[in-house]
Tab-separated table of C-alpha atoms in Angstrom:
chain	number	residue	atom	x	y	z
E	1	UNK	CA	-1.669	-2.949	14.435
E	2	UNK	CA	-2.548	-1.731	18.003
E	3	UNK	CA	-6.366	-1.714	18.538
E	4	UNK	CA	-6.613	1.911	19.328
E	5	UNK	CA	-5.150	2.457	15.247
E	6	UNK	CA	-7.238	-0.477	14.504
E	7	UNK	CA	-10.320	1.475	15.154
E	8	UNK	CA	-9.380	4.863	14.033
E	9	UNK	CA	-8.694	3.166	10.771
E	10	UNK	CA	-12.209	1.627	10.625
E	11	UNK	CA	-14.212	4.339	11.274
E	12	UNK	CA	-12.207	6.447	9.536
E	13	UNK	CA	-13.837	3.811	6.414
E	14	UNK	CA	-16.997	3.799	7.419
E	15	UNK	CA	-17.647	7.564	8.021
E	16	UNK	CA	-18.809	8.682	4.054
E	17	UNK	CA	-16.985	11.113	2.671
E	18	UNK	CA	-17.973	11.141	-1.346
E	19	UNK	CA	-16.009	13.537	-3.427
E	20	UNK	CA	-17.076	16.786	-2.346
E	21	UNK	CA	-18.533	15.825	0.589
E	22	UNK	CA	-15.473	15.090	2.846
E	23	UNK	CA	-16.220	17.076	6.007
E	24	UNK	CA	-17.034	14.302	8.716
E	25	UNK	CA	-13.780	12.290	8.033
E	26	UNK	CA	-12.265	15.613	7.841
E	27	UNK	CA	-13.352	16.272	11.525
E	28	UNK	CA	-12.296	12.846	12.682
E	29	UNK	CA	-8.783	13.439	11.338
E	30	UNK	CA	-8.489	17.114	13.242
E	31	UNK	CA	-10.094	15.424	16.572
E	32	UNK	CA	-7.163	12.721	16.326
E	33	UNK	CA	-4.309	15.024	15.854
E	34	UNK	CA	-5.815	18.322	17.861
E	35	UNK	CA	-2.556	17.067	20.209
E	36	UNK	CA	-0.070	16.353	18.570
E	37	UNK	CA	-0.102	18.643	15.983
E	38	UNK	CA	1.425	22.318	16.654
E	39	UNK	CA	-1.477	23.669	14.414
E	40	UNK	CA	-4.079	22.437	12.149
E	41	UNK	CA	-6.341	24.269	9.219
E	42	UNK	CA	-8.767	23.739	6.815
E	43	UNK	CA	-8.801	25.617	3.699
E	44	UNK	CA	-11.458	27.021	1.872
E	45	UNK	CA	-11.805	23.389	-0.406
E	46	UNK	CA	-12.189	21.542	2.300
E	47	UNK	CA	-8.219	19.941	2.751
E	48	UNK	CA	-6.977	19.824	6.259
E	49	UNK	CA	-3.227	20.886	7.021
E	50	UNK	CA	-1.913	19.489	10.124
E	51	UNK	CA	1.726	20.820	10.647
E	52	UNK	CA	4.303	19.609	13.000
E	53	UNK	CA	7.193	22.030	13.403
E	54	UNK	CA	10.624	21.287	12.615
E	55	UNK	CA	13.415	21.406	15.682
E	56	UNK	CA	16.117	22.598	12.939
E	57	UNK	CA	16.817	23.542	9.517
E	58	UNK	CA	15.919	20.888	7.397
E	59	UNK	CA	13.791	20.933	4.130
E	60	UNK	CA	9.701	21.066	4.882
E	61	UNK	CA	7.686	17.840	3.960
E	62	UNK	CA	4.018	17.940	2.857
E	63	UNK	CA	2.750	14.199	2.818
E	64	UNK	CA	-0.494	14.351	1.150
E	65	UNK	CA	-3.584	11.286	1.137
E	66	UNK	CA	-6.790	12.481	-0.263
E	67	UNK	CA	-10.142	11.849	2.185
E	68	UNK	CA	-12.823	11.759	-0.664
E	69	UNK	CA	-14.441	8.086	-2.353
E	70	UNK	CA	-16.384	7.254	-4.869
E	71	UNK	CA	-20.043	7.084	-4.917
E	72	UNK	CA	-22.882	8.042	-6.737
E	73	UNK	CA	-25.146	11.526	-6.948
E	74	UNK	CA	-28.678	11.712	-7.571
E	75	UNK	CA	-29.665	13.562	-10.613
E	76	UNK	CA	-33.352	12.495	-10.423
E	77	UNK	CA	-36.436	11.501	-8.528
E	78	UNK	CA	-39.258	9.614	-10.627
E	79	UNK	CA	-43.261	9.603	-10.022
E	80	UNK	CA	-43.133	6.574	-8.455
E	81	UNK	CA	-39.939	7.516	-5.811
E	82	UNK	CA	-37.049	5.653	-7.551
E	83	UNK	CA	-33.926	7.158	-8.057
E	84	UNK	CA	-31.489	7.903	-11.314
E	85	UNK	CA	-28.129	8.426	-10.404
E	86	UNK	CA	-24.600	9.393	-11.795
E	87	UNK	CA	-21.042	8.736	-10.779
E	88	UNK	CA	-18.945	10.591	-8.930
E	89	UNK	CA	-15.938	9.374	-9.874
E	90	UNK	CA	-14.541	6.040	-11.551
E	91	UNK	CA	-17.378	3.863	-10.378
E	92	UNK	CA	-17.554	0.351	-12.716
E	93	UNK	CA	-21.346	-0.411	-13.310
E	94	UNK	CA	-20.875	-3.589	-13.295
E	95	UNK	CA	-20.484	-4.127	-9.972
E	96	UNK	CA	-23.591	-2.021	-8.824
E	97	UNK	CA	-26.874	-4.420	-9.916
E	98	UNK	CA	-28.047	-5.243	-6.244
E	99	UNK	CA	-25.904	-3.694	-3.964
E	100	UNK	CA	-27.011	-2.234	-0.773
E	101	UNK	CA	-25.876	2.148	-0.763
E	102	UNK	CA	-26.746	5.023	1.478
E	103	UNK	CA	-28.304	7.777	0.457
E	104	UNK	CA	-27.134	10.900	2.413
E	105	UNK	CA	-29.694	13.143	2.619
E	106	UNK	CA	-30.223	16.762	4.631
E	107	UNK	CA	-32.673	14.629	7.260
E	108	UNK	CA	-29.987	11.431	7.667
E	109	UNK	CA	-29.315	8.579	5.865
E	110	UNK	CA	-31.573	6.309	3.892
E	111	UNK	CA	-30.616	2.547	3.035
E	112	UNK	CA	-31.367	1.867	-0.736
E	113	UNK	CA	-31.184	-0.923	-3.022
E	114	UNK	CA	-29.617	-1.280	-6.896
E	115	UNK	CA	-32.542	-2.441	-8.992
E	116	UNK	CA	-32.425	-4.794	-12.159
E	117	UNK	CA	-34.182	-6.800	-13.915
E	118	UNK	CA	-34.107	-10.258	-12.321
E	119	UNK	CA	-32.407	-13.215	-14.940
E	120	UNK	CA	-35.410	-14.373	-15.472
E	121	UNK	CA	-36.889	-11.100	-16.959
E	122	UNK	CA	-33.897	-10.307	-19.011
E	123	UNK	CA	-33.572	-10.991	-22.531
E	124	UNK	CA	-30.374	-14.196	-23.266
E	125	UNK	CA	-28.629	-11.611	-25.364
E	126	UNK	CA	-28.720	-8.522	-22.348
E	127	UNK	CA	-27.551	-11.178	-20.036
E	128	UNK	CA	-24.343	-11.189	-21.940
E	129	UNK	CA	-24.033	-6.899	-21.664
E	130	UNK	CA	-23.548	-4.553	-18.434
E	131	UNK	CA	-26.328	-2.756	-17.736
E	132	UNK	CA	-25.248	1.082	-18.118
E	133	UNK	CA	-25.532	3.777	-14.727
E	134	UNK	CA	-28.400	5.356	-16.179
E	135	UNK	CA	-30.497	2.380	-16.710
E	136	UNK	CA	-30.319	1.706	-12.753
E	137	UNK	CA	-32.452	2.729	-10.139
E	138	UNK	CA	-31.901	2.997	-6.650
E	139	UNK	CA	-34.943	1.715	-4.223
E	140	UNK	CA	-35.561	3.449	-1.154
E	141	UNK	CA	-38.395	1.324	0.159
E	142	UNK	CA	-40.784	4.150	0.620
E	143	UNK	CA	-43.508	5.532	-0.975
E	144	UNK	CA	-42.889	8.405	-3.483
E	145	UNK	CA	-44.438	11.345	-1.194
E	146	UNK	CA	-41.738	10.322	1.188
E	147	UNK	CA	-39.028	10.006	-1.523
E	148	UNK	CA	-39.775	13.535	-2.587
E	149	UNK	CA	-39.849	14.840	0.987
E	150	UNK	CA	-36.422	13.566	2.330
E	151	UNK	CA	-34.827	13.327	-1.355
E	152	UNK	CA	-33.200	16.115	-3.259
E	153	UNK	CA	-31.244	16.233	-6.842
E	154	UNK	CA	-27.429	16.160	-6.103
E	155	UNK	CA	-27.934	14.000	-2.521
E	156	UNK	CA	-24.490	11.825	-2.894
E	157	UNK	CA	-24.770	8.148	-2.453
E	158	UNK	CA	-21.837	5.934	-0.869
E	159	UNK	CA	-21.642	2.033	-0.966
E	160	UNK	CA	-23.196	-0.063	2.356
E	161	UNK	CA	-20.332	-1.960	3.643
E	162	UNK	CA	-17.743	-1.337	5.922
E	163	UNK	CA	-14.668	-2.819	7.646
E	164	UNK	CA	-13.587	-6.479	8.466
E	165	UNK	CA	-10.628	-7.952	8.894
E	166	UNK	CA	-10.094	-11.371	7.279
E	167	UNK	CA	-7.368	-13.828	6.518
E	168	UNK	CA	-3.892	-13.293	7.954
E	169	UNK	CA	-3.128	-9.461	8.128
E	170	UNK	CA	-5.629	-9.065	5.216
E	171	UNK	CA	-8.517	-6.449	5.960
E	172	UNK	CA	-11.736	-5.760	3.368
E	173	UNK	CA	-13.758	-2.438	2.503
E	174	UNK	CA	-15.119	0.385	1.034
E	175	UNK	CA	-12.789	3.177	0.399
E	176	UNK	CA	-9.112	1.381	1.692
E	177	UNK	CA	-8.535	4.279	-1.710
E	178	UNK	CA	-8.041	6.191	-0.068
E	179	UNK	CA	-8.610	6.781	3.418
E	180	UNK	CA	-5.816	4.143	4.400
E	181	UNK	CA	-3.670	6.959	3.186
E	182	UNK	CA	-5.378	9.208	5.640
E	183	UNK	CA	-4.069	6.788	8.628
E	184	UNK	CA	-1.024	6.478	7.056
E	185	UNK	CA	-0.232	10.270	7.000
E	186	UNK	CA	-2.376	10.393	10.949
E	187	UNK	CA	0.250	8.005	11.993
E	188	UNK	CA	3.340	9.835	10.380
E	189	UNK	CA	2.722	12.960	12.226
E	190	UNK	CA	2.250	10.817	15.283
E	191	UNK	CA	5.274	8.503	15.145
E	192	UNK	CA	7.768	11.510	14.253
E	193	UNK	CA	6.450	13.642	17.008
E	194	UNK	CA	7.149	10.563	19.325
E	195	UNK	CA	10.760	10.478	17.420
E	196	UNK	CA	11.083	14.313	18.537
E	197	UNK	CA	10.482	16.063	15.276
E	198	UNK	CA	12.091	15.837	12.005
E	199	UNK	CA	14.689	18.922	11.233
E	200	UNK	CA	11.821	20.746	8.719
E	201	UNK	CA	8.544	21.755	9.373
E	202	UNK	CA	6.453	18.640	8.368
E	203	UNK	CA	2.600	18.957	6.797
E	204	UNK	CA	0.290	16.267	6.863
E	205	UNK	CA	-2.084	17.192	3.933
E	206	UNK	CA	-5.368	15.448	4.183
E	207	UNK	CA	-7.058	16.257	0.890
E	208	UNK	CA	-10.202	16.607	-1.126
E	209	UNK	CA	-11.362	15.791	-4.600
E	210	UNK	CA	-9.234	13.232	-6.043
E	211	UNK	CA	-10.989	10.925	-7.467
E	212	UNK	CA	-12.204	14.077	-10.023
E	213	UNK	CA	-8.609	15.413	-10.867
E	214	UNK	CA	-6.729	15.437	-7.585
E	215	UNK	CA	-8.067	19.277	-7.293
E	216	UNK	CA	-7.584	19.245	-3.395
E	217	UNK	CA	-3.758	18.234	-3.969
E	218	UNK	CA	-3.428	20.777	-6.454
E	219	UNK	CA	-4.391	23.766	-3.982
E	220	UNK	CA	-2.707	22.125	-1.175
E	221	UNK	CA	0.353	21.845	-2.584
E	222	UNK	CA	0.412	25.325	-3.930
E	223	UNK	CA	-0.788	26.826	-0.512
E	224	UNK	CA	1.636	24.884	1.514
E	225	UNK	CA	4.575	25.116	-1.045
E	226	UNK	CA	6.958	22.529	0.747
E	227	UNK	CA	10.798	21.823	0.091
E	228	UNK	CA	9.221	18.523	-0.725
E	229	UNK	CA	6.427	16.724	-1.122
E	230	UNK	CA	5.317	13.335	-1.092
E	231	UNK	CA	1.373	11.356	-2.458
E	232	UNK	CA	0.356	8.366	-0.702
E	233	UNK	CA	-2.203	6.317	-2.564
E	234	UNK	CA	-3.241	2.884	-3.011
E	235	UNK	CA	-1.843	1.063	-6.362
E	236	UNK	CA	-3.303	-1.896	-8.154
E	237	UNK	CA	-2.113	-5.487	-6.857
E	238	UNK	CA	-1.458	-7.751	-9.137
E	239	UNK	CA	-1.137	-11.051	-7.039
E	240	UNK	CA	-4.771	-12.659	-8.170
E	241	UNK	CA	-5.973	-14.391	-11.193
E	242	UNK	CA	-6.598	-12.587	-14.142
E	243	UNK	CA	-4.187	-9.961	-14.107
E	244	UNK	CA	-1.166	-9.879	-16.667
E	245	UNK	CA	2.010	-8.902	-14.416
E	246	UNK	CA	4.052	-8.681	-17.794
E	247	UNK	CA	1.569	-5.654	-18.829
E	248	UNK	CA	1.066	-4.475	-15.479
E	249	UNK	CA	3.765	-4.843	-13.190
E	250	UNK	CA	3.734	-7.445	-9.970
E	251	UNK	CA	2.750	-6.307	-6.965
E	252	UNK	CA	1.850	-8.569	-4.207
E	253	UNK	CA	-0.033	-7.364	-0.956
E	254	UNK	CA	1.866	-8.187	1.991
E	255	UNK	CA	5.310	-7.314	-0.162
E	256	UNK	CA	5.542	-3.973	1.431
E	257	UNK	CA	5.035	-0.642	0.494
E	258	UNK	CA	5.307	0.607	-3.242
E	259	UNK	CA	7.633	3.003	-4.182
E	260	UNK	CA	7.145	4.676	-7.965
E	261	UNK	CA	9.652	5.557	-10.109
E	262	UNK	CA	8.651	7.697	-13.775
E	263	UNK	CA	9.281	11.018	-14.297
E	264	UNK	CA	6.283	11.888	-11.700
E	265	UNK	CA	8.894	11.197	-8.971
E	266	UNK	CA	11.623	13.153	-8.517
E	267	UNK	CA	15.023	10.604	-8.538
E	268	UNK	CA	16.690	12.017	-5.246
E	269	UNK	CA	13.608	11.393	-3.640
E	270	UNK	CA	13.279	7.847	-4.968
E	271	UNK	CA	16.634	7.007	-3.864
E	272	UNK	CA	16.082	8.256	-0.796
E	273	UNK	CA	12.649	6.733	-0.482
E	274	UNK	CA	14.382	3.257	-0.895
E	275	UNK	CA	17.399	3.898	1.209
E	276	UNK	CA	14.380	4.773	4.252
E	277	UNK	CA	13.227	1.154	3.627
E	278	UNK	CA	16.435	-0.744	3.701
E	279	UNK	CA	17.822	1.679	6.799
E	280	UNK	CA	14.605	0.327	8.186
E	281	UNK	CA	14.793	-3.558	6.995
E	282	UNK	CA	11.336	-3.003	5.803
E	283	UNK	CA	10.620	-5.004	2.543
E	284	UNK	CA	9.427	-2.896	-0.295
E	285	UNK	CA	8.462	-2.600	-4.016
E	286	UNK	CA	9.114	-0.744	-6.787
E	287	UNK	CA	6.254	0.585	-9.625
E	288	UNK	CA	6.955	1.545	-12.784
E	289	UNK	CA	5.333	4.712	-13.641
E	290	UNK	CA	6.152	5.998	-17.198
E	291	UNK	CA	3.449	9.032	-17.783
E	292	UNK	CA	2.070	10.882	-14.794
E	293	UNK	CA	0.327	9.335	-12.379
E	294	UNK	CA	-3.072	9.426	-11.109
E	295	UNK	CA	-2.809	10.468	-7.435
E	296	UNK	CA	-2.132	14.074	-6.047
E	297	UNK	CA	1.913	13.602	-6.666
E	298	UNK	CA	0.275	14.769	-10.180
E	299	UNK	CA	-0.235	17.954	-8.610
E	300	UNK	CA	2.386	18.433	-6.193
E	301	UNK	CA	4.925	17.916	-8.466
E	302	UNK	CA	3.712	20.975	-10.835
E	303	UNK	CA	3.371	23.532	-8.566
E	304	UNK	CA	5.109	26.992	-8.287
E	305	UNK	CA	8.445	26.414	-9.792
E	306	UNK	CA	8.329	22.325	-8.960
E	307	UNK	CA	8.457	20.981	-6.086
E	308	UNK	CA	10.338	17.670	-5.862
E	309	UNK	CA	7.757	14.415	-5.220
E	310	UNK	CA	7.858	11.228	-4.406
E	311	UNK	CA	5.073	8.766	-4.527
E	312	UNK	CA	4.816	5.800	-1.450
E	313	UNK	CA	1.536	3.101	-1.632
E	314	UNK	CA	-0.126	0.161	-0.554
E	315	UNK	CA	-0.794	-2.809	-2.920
E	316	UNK	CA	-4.757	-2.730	-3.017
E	317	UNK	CA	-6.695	-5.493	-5.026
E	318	UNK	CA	-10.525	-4.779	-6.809
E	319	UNK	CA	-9.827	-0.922	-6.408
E	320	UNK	CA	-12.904	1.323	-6.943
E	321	UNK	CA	-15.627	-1.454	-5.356
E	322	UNK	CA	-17.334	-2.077	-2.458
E	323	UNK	CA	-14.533	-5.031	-1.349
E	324	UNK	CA	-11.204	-3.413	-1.835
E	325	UNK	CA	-8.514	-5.419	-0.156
E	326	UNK	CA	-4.952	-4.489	1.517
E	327	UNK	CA	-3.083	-6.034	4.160
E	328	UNK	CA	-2.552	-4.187	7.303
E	329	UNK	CA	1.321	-5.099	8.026
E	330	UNK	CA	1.753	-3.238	4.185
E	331	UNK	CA	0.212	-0.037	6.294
E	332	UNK	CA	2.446	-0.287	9.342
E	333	UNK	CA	5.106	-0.871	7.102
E	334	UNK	CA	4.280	2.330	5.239
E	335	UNK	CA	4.223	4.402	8.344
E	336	UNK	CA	8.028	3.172	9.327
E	337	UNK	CA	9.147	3.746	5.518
E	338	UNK	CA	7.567	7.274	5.029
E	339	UNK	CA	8.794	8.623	8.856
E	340	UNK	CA	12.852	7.449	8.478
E	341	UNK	CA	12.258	9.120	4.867
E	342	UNK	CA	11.499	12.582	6.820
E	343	UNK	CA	13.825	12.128	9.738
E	344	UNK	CA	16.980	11.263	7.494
E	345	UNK	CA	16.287	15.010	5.767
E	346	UNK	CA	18.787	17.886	6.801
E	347	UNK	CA	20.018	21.161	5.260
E	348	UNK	CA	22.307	19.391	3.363
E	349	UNK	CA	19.373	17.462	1.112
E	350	UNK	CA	19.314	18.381	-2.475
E	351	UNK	CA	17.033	16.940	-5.125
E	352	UNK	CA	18.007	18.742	-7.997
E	353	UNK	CA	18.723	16.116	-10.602
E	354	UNK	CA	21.970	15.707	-11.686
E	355	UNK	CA	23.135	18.564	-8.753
E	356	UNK	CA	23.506	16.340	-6.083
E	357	UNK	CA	26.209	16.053	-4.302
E	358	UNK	CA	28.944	12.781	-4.903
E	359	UNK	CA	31.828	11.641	-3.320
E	360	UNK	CA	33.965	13.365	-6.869
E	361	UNK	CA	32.185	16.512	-6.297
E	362	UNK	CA	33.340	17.181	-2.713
E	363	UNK	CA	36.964	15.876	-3.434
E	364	UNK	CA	37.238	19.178	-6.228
């Protein structure tokens, strides 16, 4: 990964953008592209559409990667300064007890501590139990005047960690779910204006509100209404200890990117999702996704009167905490996978099951 996309990727990470809160990583996304986009909005959730146009008549593309995380919200301030808090999104309490957030308040950010109990104060049989959201506190530091001052009910809290790389390839942080996807569809729109354009209008859809019922990917898709549409997300690796791969599939970072196949995903686009990789001599691996899936091809794929989606991600391991893990070449990967995909689309696509067109069908 060139340094340049190295960098845009980290801070990218380390700008918080909790669910409903997304508008400084939306900014750095429309500062990177103000070039090489032909034009760029922002709709009234908060979503930013960059387009590309098409140099023919091919089918439009709307790639879609959501910009919000996880985090916490403050629902109250006690006498003595300390902070309750809820979770905004799927955040696992167990992981919470001492870790170092932010508090983003109207006057800047304030560093905060997870409070417990220490061991020592803790009954033998609550050792053996996770202590529940709203038995936590969150420690400012500061006496409760100050607290009150700078401090207000519904002030969103993200975890205090950033980016690092580590490993070969392998990279660690908050929010890889899902603001790698944001690079991902950054780079897209980059590498296939480079290429010259696709045939169809392409739409890089950075969106909001995921992580509480992909609500940004639902508006998105319905205001852009493209020909196609495709999620990128991060999926669970299964490559570490612990995890059953006969209940849960096995994916391996560094395996490539993740193509899902379920009656989410539309099967022309599958199959042409996995001919992209193989034109490309990318590796690549297939997910199993029997129900719908929990990403914004949810959405897409429901809108209007359907819209054909496909689903693309990266194997991630301990999603949803403050050390998620992917491996960079997986991203790069990605970007080659997802822009042949686009390129390879002309007026002759179809992806109506069943009505596409085979070698019998033209011989009648």
């Amino acid at each position: 990964m060139e340094k340049a996309d190295r960098l845009y990727l980290k801070s990218l990470l380390e700008t918080p953008s909790p669910t409903g809160c997304e508008t400084s990583v939306a900014a750095l996304v429309r500062e990177r592209l103000a070039e090489s986009a032909t034009e760029i909005q922002t709709n009234v959730m908060g979503s930013v559409h960059a387009s590309l146009e098409g140099c023919g008549s091919g089918p439009s593309v709307m790639l879609a990667a959501h910009m919000d995380e996880i985090g916490l919200m403050v629902h109250y301030i006690s006498d003595d300064g300390f902070l309750s808090v809820s979770a905004v999104g799927g955040v696992d309490a167990a992981i919470l007890p001492g870790l170092r957030v932010d508090v983003h308040t109207q006057s800047g950010v304030l560093r905060g501590v997870v409070g417990r109990k220490p061991i020592h104060l803790i009954k033998a049989d609550e050792r053996k139990t996770v202590t529940p959201i709203d038995q936590l506190v969150i420690d400012l530091g500061l006496p409760a005047k100050k607290v009150k001052k700078l401090v207000r009910v519904g002030d969103e809290i993200t975890f205090g960690v950033g980016f690092e790389r580590f490993g070969k390839n392998m990279a660690v942080s908050r929010a890889f779910d899902d603001k790698c996807g944001v690079w991902v569809g950054t780079r897209v729109l980059e590498t296939l204006k480079a290429a010259g354009q696709a045939k169809g209008d392409f739409v890089f859809a950075a969106t909001v509100q995921e992580e509480i019922g992909v609500r940004g990917g639902e508006t998105s898709a319905f205001g852009v209404h493209p020909d196609v549409g495709l999620a990128f997300d991060v999926t669970h690796a299964t490559d570490y200890p612990g995890i059953e791969q006969a209940k849960f599939g096995k994916i391996v970072c560094g395996e490539g990117p993740v193509i899902a196949r379920g009656p989410n995903i539309n099967p022309l686009v599958f199959q042409r999702l996995v001919a992209a990789a193989e034109a490309e001599g990318i590796p690549y691996q297939i997910e199993a996704e029997p129900g719908v899936t929990g990403t914004d091809a949810r959405a897409i794929q429901m809108q209007h009167g359907g819209i054909p989606t496909g689903l693309v991600s990266v194997p991630l391991r301990y999603m949803h905490t403050p050390t998620e893990v992917i491996c960079l070449t997986d991203l790069e990967n990605t970007v080659k996978l997802i822009t042949r995909f686009v390129l390879d689309l002309d007026e002759t696509a179809c992806f109506v099951p069943g009505m596409e067109e085979t070698p019998d069908k033209k011989g009648k």
